[in-house]
CSV table of C-alpha atoms in Angstrom, one decimal:
chain,number,residue,atom,x,y,z
A,1,MET,CA,-106.0,-11.9,-70.9
A,2,LEU,CA,-109.7,-12.5,-70.0
A,3,THR,CA,-112.3,-10.5,-71.9
A,4,SER,CA,-116.1,-10.4,-71.2
A,5,TYR,CA,-118.9,-10.9,-73.7
A,6,LYS,CA,-122.6,-11.2,-73.5
A,7,ARG,CA,-124.6,-14.3,-74.3
A,8,GLY,CA,-128.3,-13.7,-73.9
A,9,ILE,CA,-128.8,-12.0,-70.6
A,10,VAL,CA,-125.6,-13.4,-69.0
A,11,TRP,CA,-122.0,-12.2,-69.4
A,12,TRP,CA,-119.3,-14.7,-70.1
A,13,ALA,CA,-115.5,-14.5,-70.0
A,14,LYS,CA,-112.9,-16.0,-72.4
A,15,GLY,CA,-109.1,-16.0,-72.8
A,16,ARG,CA,-106.1,-16.9,-70.8
A,17,ILE,CA,-104.8,-15.3,-67.6
A,18,GLU,CA,-101.3,-13.8,-67.9
A,19,TYR,CA,-98.6,-12.8,-65.5
A,20,ASN,CA,-95.8,-10.6,-66.8
A,21,GLY,CA,-96.9,-11.2,-70.3
A,22,ARG,CA,-96.9,-15.0,-70.0
A,23,ALA,CA,-100.0,-17.2,-70.0
A,24,ILE,CA,-100.3,-19.0,-66.7
A,25,SER,CA,-103.7,-20.7,-67.3
A,26,ASP,CA,-105.4,-22.9,-69.8
A,27,TYR,CA,-107.9,-21.3,-72.2
A,28,ILE,CA,-111.0,-20.2,-70.2
A,29,ARG,CA,-114.5,-19.9,-71.5
A,30,GLU,CA,-116.9,-19.7,-68.5
A,31,SER,CA,-120.0,-17.9,-67.5
A,32,THR,CA,-119.5,-15.2,-64.9
A,33,GLY,CA,-123.1,-15.5,-63.8
A,34,ALA,CA,-123.3,-11.7,-63.9
A,35,SER,CA,-126.1,-9.8,-65.7
A,36,THR,CA,-124.1,-6.6,-66.0
A,37,ALA,CA,-120.8,-5.7,-67.6
A,38,GLN,CA,-119.4,-4.4,-64.3
A,39,GLY,CA,-120.4,-7.7,-62.5
A,40,ALA,CA,-118.6,-9.6,-65.2
A,41,GLN,CA,-115.5,-7.4,-64.8
A,42,ASP,CA,-115.5,-8.0,-61.0
A,43,TRP,CA,-115.6,-11.8,-61.7
A,44,ILE,CA,-112.7,-11.5,-64.1
A,45,ASN,CA,-110.6,-9.4,-61.6
A,46,GLU,CA,-111.2,-12.0,-58.8
A,47,ARG,CA,-110.4,-14.9,-61.1
A,48,GLU,CA,-107.2,-13.4,-62.3
A,49,ALA,CA,-106.1,-12.5,-58.8
A,50,ARG,CA,-106.8,-16.1,-57.6
A,51,GLU,CA,-104.9,-17.7,-60.5
A,52,ILE,CA,-101.9,-15.3,-60.1
A,53,ARG,CA,-101.8,-16.1,-56.4
A,54,ARG,CA,-102.0,-19.8,-57.1
A,55,TYR,CA,-99.2,-19.4,-59.7
A,56,LEU,CA,-96.9,-17.6,-57.2
A,57,VAL,CA,-97.5,-19.5,-54.0
A,58,GLY,CA,-99.1,-22.8,-55.0
A,59,GLU,CA,-102.5,-24.2,-54.2
A,60,GLU,CA,-104.3,-22.2,-51.4
A,61,ASN,CA,-105.0,-23.9,-48.1
A,62,SER,CA,-102.8,-26.8,-49.0
A,63,LEU,CA,-100.0,-26.1,-46.4
A,64,THR,CA,-100.9,-26.4,-42.7
A,65,PHE,CA,-98.9,-24.8,-40.0
A,66,ALA,CA,-97.7,-28.3,-38.9
A,67,ASP,CA,-96.4,-28.8,-42.5
A,68,ALA,CA,-94.6,-25.5,-42.4
A,69,VAL,CA,-93.0,-26.4,-39.1
A,70,LEU,CA,-91.5,-29.5,-40.7
A,71,LEU,CA,-89.9,-27.3,-43.3
A,72,TYR,CA,-88.2,-25.2,-40.6
A,73,ASP,CA,-84.9,-25.9,-38.8
A,74,PRO,CA,-85.4,-24.5,-35.3
A,75,THR,CA,-82.9,-24.1,-32.5
A,76,SER,CA,-83.5,-26.2,-29.5
A,77,GLU,CA,-85.0,-23.1,-27.7
A,78,MET,CA,-87.3,-22.3,-30.7
A,79,ALA,CA,-88.4,-26.0,-30.9
A,80,GLY,CA,-89.6,-25.7,-27.3
A,81,TYR,CA,-91.7,-22.6,-28.2
A,82,LEU,CA,-93.2,-24.3,-31.2
A,83,ILE,CA,-94.6,-27.4,-29.4
A,84,PRO,CA,-97.7,-25.6,-27.9
A,85,LEU,CA,-98.1,-23.6,-31.1
A,86,VAL,CA,-98.3,-26.7,-33.2
A,87,GLU,CA,-100.9,-28.1,-30.7
A,88,GLU,CA,-102.9,-24.9,-31.2
A,89,LEU,CA,-102.5,-24.2,-34.9
A,90,GLY,CA,-101.1,-27.4,-36.4
A,91,ASN,CA,-104.0,-28.4,-38.6
A,92,ARG,CA,-104.8,-24.9,-39.7
A,93,PRO,CA,-103.8,-23.8,-43.3
A,94,VAL,CA,-101.2,-21.1,-42.9
A,95,THR,CA,-103.2,-18.8,-45.2
A,96,SER,CA,-106.0,-18.8,-42.7
A,97,ILE,CA,-103.8,-17.6,-39.8
A,98,SER,CA,-104.1,-13.8,-39.4
A,99,PRO,CA,-101.7,-11.5,-37.7
A,100,LYS,CA,-104.3,-10.4,-35.1
A,101,GLU,CA,-105.0,-14.0,-34.3
A,102,VAL,CA,-101.3,-14.6,-33.6
A,103,ARG,CA,-101.1,-11.6,-31.4
A,104,ASP,CA,-104.2,-12.7,-29.5
A,105,LEU,CA,-102.7,-16.1,-28.7
A,106,GLY,CA,-100.6,-14.5,-26.0
A,107,GLN,CA,-103.5,-13.8,-23.8
A,108,LYS,CA,-105.0,-17.3,-24.6
A,109,LEU,CA,-101.9,-19.4,-24.1
A,110,GLN,CA,-99.9,-17.4,-21.6
A,111,PRO,CA,-102.2,-15.1,-19.7
A,112,ASN,CA,-99.7,-14.5,-16.9
A,113,ASN,CA,-96.7,-13.6,-19.1
A,114,SER,CA,-95.5,-10.3,-20.4
A,115,THR,CA,-96.0,-9.0,-23.9
A,116,ASP,CA,-92.2,-9.3,-24.4
A,117,THR,CA,-92.5,-13.1,-23.7
A,118,TRP,CA,-95.5,-13.3,-26.1
A,119,ARG,CA,-93.4,-11.7,-28.8
A,120,ARG,CA,-90.4,-14.0,-28.1
A,121,GLN,CA,-92.3,-17.2,-27.7
A,122,ILE,CA,-95.4,-16.8,-29.9
A,123,ILE,CA,-95.0,-14.1,-32.5
A,124,THR,CA,-91.4,-14.7,-33.5
A,125,PRO,CA,-91.7,-18.5,-33.9
A,126,ILE,CA,-94.9,-18.3,-35.9
A,127,ARG,CA,-93.6,-15.6,-38.1
A,128,ALA,CA,-90.3,-17.4,-38.7
A,129,VAL,CA,-92.0,-20.7,-39.6
A,130,ILE,CA,-94.5,-19.1,-42.1
A,131,ASN,CA,-91.9,-16.8,-43.7
A,132,ASN,CA,-89.5,-19.7,-44.1
A,133,ALA,CA,-92.2,-21.6,-45.9
A,134,HIS,CA,-92.8,-18.5,-48.1
A,135,ASP,CA,-89.1,-18.4,-48.9
A,136,LEU,CA,-89.5,-21.9,-50.2
A,137,GLY,CA,-92.4,-20.9,-52.4
A,138,LYS,CA,-95.0,-22.7,-50.3
A,139,CYS,CA,-97.3,-19.9,-49.0
A,140,PRO,CA,-97.7,-16.1,-48.8
A,141,PRO,CA,-95.5,-14.3,-46.2
A,142,ILE,CA,-97.0,-12.9,-42.9
A,143,LYS,CA,-96.3,-9.6,-41.1
A,144,ILE,CA,-97.0,-9.5,-37.4
A,145,LYS,CA,-96.4,-6.3,-35.5
A,146,GLY,CA,-95.3,-6.3,-31.9
A,147,TYR,CA,-97.1,-5.0,-28.9
A,148,SER,CA,-97.4,-1.3,-28.2
A,149,THR,CA,-96.3,0.4,-24.9
A,150,ALA,CA,-99.9,0.8,-24.0
A,151,GLU,CA,-100.5,-3.0,-24.5
A,152,ARG,CA,-97.4,-3.8,-22.5
A,153,THR,CA,-98.5,-1.6,-19.6
A,154,ALA,CA,-102.1,-3.0,-19.7
A,155,GLN,CA,-100.8,-6.6,-19.5
A,156,ASP,CA,-98.4,-5.7,-16.7
A,157,LYS,CA,-101.4,-4.3,-14.8
A,158,ASN,CA,-103.5,-7.4,-15.5
A,159,ARG,CA,-100.8,-9.7,-14.1
A,160,ASN,CA,-99.8,-7.3,-11.4
A,161,LYS,CA,-96.2,-7.6,-12.3
A,162,PRO,CA,-93.9,-5.1,-14.1
A,163,SER,CA,-91.9,-6.2,-17.2
A,164,ARG,CA,-88.7,-4.8,-18.5
A,165,LYS,CA,-87.1,-4.4,-15.1
A,166,ARG,CA,-83.9,-2.5,-15.2
A,167,LYS,CA,-81.0,-5.0,-15.4
A,168,MET,CA,-78.2,-4.6,-12.9
A,169,PRO,CA,-74.9,-5.3,-14.6
A,170,GLY,CA,-72.1,-7.2,-13.0
A,171,SER,CA,-69.1,-5.5,-11.4
A,172,TRP,CA,-65.7,-6.3,-9.9
A,173,ASP,CA,-67.1,-5.8,-6.4
A,174,TRP,CA,-70.0,-8.2,-7.1
A,175,LEU,CA,-67.7,-10.7,-8.8
A,176,LEU,CA,-65.1,-10.9,-6.0
A,177,LYS,CA,-67.8,-11.4,-3.4
A,178,PHE,CA,-69.6,-14.0,-5.5
A,179,ARG,CA,-66.4,-16.0,-6.0
A,180,GLN,CA,-65.8,-16.2,-2.3
A,181,HIS,CA,-68.9,-18.4,-1.9
A,182,ALA,CA,-69.3,-20.0,-5.3
A,183,PRO,CA,-68.0,-23.5,-6.3
A,184,GLN,CA,-64.9,-23.3,-8.4
A,185,ALA,CA,-66.6,-23.9,-11.7
A,186,HIS,CA,-69.2,-21.3,-11.1
A,187,GLY,CA,-66.6,-18.7,-10.0
A,188,THR,CA,-64.4,-19.3,-13.1
A,189,LEU,CA,-67.5,-19.2,-15.3
A,190,ALA,CA,-68.5,-15.9,-13.9
A,191,LEU,CA,-65.0,-14.5,-14.4
A,192,PHE,CA,-64.9,-15.8,-17.9
A,193,MET,CA,-68.2,-14.2,-19.0
A,194,PHE,CA,-67.3,-10.9,-17.3
A,195,MET,CA,-63.9,-10.6,-18.9
A,196,THR,CA,-64.9,-11.9,-22.4
A,197,GLY,CA,-68.6,-10.9,-22.8
A,198,ALA,CA,-69.4,-14.5,-23.7
A,199,ARG,CA,-73.0,-15.6,-23.4
A,200,ILE,CA,-73.8,-18.4,-20.9
A,201,GLY,CA,-74.8,-20.8,-23.8
A,202,GLN,CA,-71.4,-20.2,-25.5
A,203,ALA,CA,-69.5,-20.7,-22.3
A,204,VAL,CA,-71.1,-24.0,-21.3
A,205,ALA,CA,-70.6,-25.4,-24.8
A,206,MET,CA,-66.8,-25.0,-24.7
A,207,HIS,CA,-64.7,-28.2,-25.0
A,208,PRO,CA,-61.2,-28.1,-23.6
A,209,SER,CA,-59.5,-29.4,-26.7
A,210,LYS,CA,-61.5,-27.4,-29.2
A,211,HIS,CA,-61.8,-24.1,-27.4
A,212,LEU,CA,-58.8,-23.6,-25.1
A,213,ASP,CA,-55.2,-22.7,-26.1
A,214,LEU,CA,-54.0,-21.5,-22.7
A,215,GLN,CA,-50.3,-21.8,-23.6
A,216,ASN,CA,-50.9,-18.9,-26.0
A,217,GLY,CA,-53.4,-17.1,-23.8
A,218,LYS,CA,-56.3,-17.8,-26.2
A,219,VAL,CA,-59.8,-19.1,-26.1
A,220,CYS,CA,-62.3,-19.8,-28.8
A,221,ILE,CA,-65.8,-18.3,-28.3
A,222,PRO,CA,-68.3,-20.7,-29.9
A,223,SER,CA,-70.6,-19.3,-32.6
A,224,ALA,CA,-73.9,-17.5,-31.6
A,225,LYS,CA,-76.3,-14.9,-33.0
A,226,GLY,CA,-74.8,-15.1,-36.5
A,227,HIS,CA,-71.2,-14.9,-35.4
A,228,ALA,CA,-68.8,-17.7,-36.3
A,229,ASP,CA,-66.4,-19.3,-33.8
A,230,GLU,CA,-63.8,-16.7,-32.9
A,231,TRP,CA,-60.4,-17.1,-31.1
A,232,ILE,CA,-59.6,-14.2,-28.8
A,233,ASP,CA,-56.8,-13.2,-26.5
A,234,ILE,CA,-57.6,-13.3,-22.7
A,235,PRO,CA,-55.9,-11.7,-19.7
A,236,MET,CA,-53.4,-13.7,-17.7
A,237,GLU,CA,-55.7,-13.7,-14.6
A,238,LEU,CA,-58.3,-15.6,-16.7
A,239,VAL,CA,-55.6,-17.9,-18.1
A,240,VAL,CA,-54.6,-18.9,-14.6
A,241,ASP,CA,-58.2,-19.4,-13.5
A,242,LEU,CA,-59.0,-21.6,-16.4
A,243,ALA,CA,-55.8,-23.6,-16.1
A,244,ASN,CA,-56.7,-24.5,-12.5
A,245,LEU,CA,-60.2,-25.7,-13.5
A,246,ALA,CA,-60.4,-29.4,-14.3
A,247,PRO,CA,-62.8,-30.1,-17.3
A,248,LYS,CA,-65.6,-32.4,-16.5
A,249,VAL,CA,-68.2,-34.5,-18.3
A,250,PRO,CA,-71.7,-33.1,-17.5
A,251,ARG,CA,-73.9,-35.2,-15.2
A,252,GLY,CA,-75.9,-37.8,-17.1
A,253,HIS,CA,-73.6,-37.9,-20.1
A,254,LYS,CA,-71.5,-40.8,-21.2
A,255,ARG,CA,-67.9,-40.5,-19.9
A,256,HIS,CA,-66.0,-39.9,-23.1
A,257,HIS,CA,-63.4,-37.4,-24.1
A,258,MET,CA,-65.7,-35.8,-26.6
A,259,ASN,CA,-68.3,-35.1,-23.9
A,260,LEU,CA,-65.9,-33.1,-21.8
A,261,ARG,CA,-66.8,-29.5,-21.1
A,262,VAL,CA,-64.6,-26.7,-19.8
A,263,PHE,CA,-67.1,-25.8,-17.0
A,264,GLY,CA,-68.7,-29.2,-16.7
A,265,PHE,CA,-72.3,-28.1,-17.4
A,266,ALA,CA,-74.7,-29.7,-19.9
A,267,SER,CA,-76.7,-26.6,-20.6
A,268,ARG,CA,-77.2,-23.0,-19.6
A,269,CYS,CA,-79.5,-24.1,-16.8
A,270,GLY,CA,-76.8,-26.3,-15.2
A,271,PRO,CA,-75.1,-23.6,-13.0
A,272,LEU,CA,-78.3,-21.7,-11.9
A,273,LYS,CA,-79.1,-23.5,-8.6
A,274,ALA,CA,-75.6,-23.1,-7.1
A,275,TRP,CA,-75.3,-19.7,-8.7
A,276,LYS,CA,-78.3,-18.4,-6.7
A,277,SER,CA,-77.1,-20.1,-3.6
A,278,ALA,CA,-73.7,-18.3,-3.9
A,279,CYS,CA,-75.4,-14.9,-4.2
A,280,SER,CA,-77.4,-15.6,-1.1
A,281,LYS,CA,-74.4,-16.7,0.9
A,282,ALA,CA,-72.4,-13.7,-0.2
A,283,GLY,CA,-75.2,-11.3,0.7
A,284,ILE,CA,-75.2,-9.8,-2.8
A,285,PRO,CA,-78.1,-9.2,-5.2
A,286,TYR,CA,-78.9,-12.2,-7.4
A,287,LEU,CA,-77.7,-11.4,-10.9
A,288,PRO,CA,-78.4,-14.0,-13.7
A,289,PRO,CA,-75.3,-15.1,-15.6
A,290,HIS,CA,-76.2,-12.9,-18.6
A,291,SER,CA,-76.5,-9.8,-16.4
A,292,ALA,CA,-73.3,-10.6,-14.4
A,293,GLY,CA,-71.4,-11.5,-17.5
A,294,ARG,CA,-72.2,-9.9,-20.8
A,295,HIS,CA,-74.0,-6.9,-19.3
A,296,GLY,CA,-71.1,-6.6,-16.8
A,297,PHE,CA,-68.6,-6.7,-19.6
A,298,GLY,CA,-70.3,-3.9,-21.5
A,299,GLN,CA,-70.8,-1.7,-18.4
A,300,GLU,CA,-67.3,-2.2,-17.0
A,301,THR,CA,-65.5,-1.4,-20.3
A,302,ALA,CA,-67.7,1.3,-21.9
A,303,ILE,CA,-69.1,3.2,-18.8
A,304,ARG,CA,-66.8,2.6,-15.8
A,305,GLN,CA,-63.4,2.5,-17.7
A,306,GLY,CA,-64.4,4.7,-20.7
A,307,VAL,CA,-63.2,2.3,-23.4
A,308,ASP,CA,-64.3,3.6,-26.8
A,309,LYS,CA,-67.5,1.9,-28.1
A,310,GLN,CA,-66.0,0.6,-31.3
A,311,ALA,CA,-63.4,-1.3,-29.3
A,312,VAL,CA,-66.0,-2.6,-26.9
A,313,ALA,CA,-68.2,-3.8,-29.7
A,314,ARG,CA,-65.3,-5.6,-31.4
A,315,ALA,CA,-64.1,-7.3,-28.2
A,316,GLY,CA,-67.7,-8.2,-27.2
A,317,ARG,CA,-68.7,-9.4,-30.7
A,318,TRP,CA,-71.5,-6.9,-31.2
A,319,ALA,CA,-72.2,-6.3,-34.9
A,320,ASP,CA,-74.1,-3.1,-34.0
A,321,VAL,CA,-72.3,-0.6,-31.9
A,322,GLN,CA,-75.6,0.9,-30.9
A,323,MET,CA,-76.5,-2.2,-29.1
A,324,ILE,CA,-74.0,-1.2,-26.4
A,325,ASP,CA,-75.9,2.0,-25.6
A,326,ARG,CA,-79.3,0.5,-26.2
A,327,THR,CA,-79.0,-2.7,-24.2
A,328,TYR,CA,-75.7,-3.4,-22.6
A,329,THR,CA,-74.9,-0.2,-20.7
A,330,HIS,CA,-76.8,1.2,-17.8
A,331,PRO,CA,-76.9,4.5,-15.8
A,332,GLU,CA,-75.1,4.5,-12.5
A,333,ASP,CA,-75.4,7.0,-9.7
A,334,SER,CA,-77.6,9.1,-12.0
A,335,THR,CA,-79.0,11.4,-9.2
A,336,ALA,CA,-75.6,12.1,-7.7
A,337,LYS,CA,-74.1,12.8,-11.2
A,338,ILE,CA,-76.9,15.2,-12.1
A,339,HIS,CA,-76.7,17.1,-8.8
A,340,THR,CA,-73.0,17.4,-9.1
A,341,ALA,CA,-73.4,18.7,-12.7
A,342,PHE,CA,-75.8,21.4,-11.6
A,343,ARG,CA,-73.6,22.4,-8.7
A,344,THR,CA,-70.6,22.7,-11.0
A,345,GLY,CA,-72.6,24.8,-13.4
A,346,LEU,CA,-73.9,27.0,-10.6
A,347,VAL,CA,-70.5,27.7,-9.2
A,348,GLN,CA,-69.2,28.6,-12.7
A,349,ALA,CA,-72.1,31.0,-13.3
A,350,GLU,CA,-71.7,32.6,-9.8
A,351,ILE,CA,-68.0,33.3,-10.6
A,352,SER,CA,-68.7,34.7,-14.0
A,353,THR,CA,-71.6,36.9,-13.0
A,354,GLY,CA,-70.5,37.9,-9.5
A,355,LEU,CA,-74.0,36.9,-8.3
A,356,LYS,CA,-75.1,34.4,-5.7
A,357,LEU,CA,-78.1,32.1,-6.1
A,358,LEU,CA,-78.8,32.1,-2.4
A,359,GLU,CA,-77.3,35.4,-1.4
A,360,THR,CA,-78.6,36.7,1.9
A,361,LYS,CA,-80.4,40.0,1.5
A,362,VAL,CA,-80.0,42.6,4.2
A,363,SER,CA,-83.1,44.7,4.7
A,364,SER,CA,-82.6,48.5,5.2
A,365,LYS,CA,-84.2,50.4,7.9
């Protein structure tokens, strides 16, 4: 523990700095440069804080953002987000990067994107990289708050484009019309995602030998979002559709059995061009695969068919049942349902009271 003492007109400090009762520094005997006892105490407080911080997280300013990125194991998607961030912040010590600076990068790097995109492509990657380095004992952690509703609205106004458009979930009507004009692989892919709730990335990664057991009516959904690979039972209609689809090696890949894919696409982007074309030919709204598939699964089961949310969450591999209400189900025919409810309530009240809301009054002469 450091103590102060006066030598002439200047105060000095001596002792060792401790953390949890353990000395973490060599013996110190240094001038504080202060001419008052309070000034000496301020020097001691700052020196102790600096030494404790160095003891906990290592030398300050020694780890750059580029160094921290090398310690991180990103997904391919996250790696793409990190490239421009390393170009912007790579040589900066992570301890010099402030939360406000990170939030301001959205406007600097992506002025025409929404705050949701800024959060996903800027805040989340930077926070993940720095906090991973913190977990390894390399630097302090960082907390970065998201954007407020007011900030999201202001940015939408600046770019003259709304964000968070209401998603339209898939339906049997949409799916049947889509399949009339889609290539076979696209039609089966749409049916597969709609009936299983699989994500597009999971579906296109499926290998016929590893992920299909059609004789027993089962498929294996590849791991995603913290869930391990999982074998599930599928309906006979989907078994037949998958059985009639010949696996293919994605374009540009070496023709080898290990490169076969159930749907023949190399990535989630592979089906998109023909997917959009099929929507146009069918005269139906364009629904991205995630909306047509996973959102459609949640809507069809929980809302249209009234399956209990616990069963929907289990079948759709949602760890949080609340996600179904929060994200994967959507209001349908809201105005008509509300008007019908009011009319029903009115009729019931008129019967019970014997009164009429719009009863014609006859004036007396």
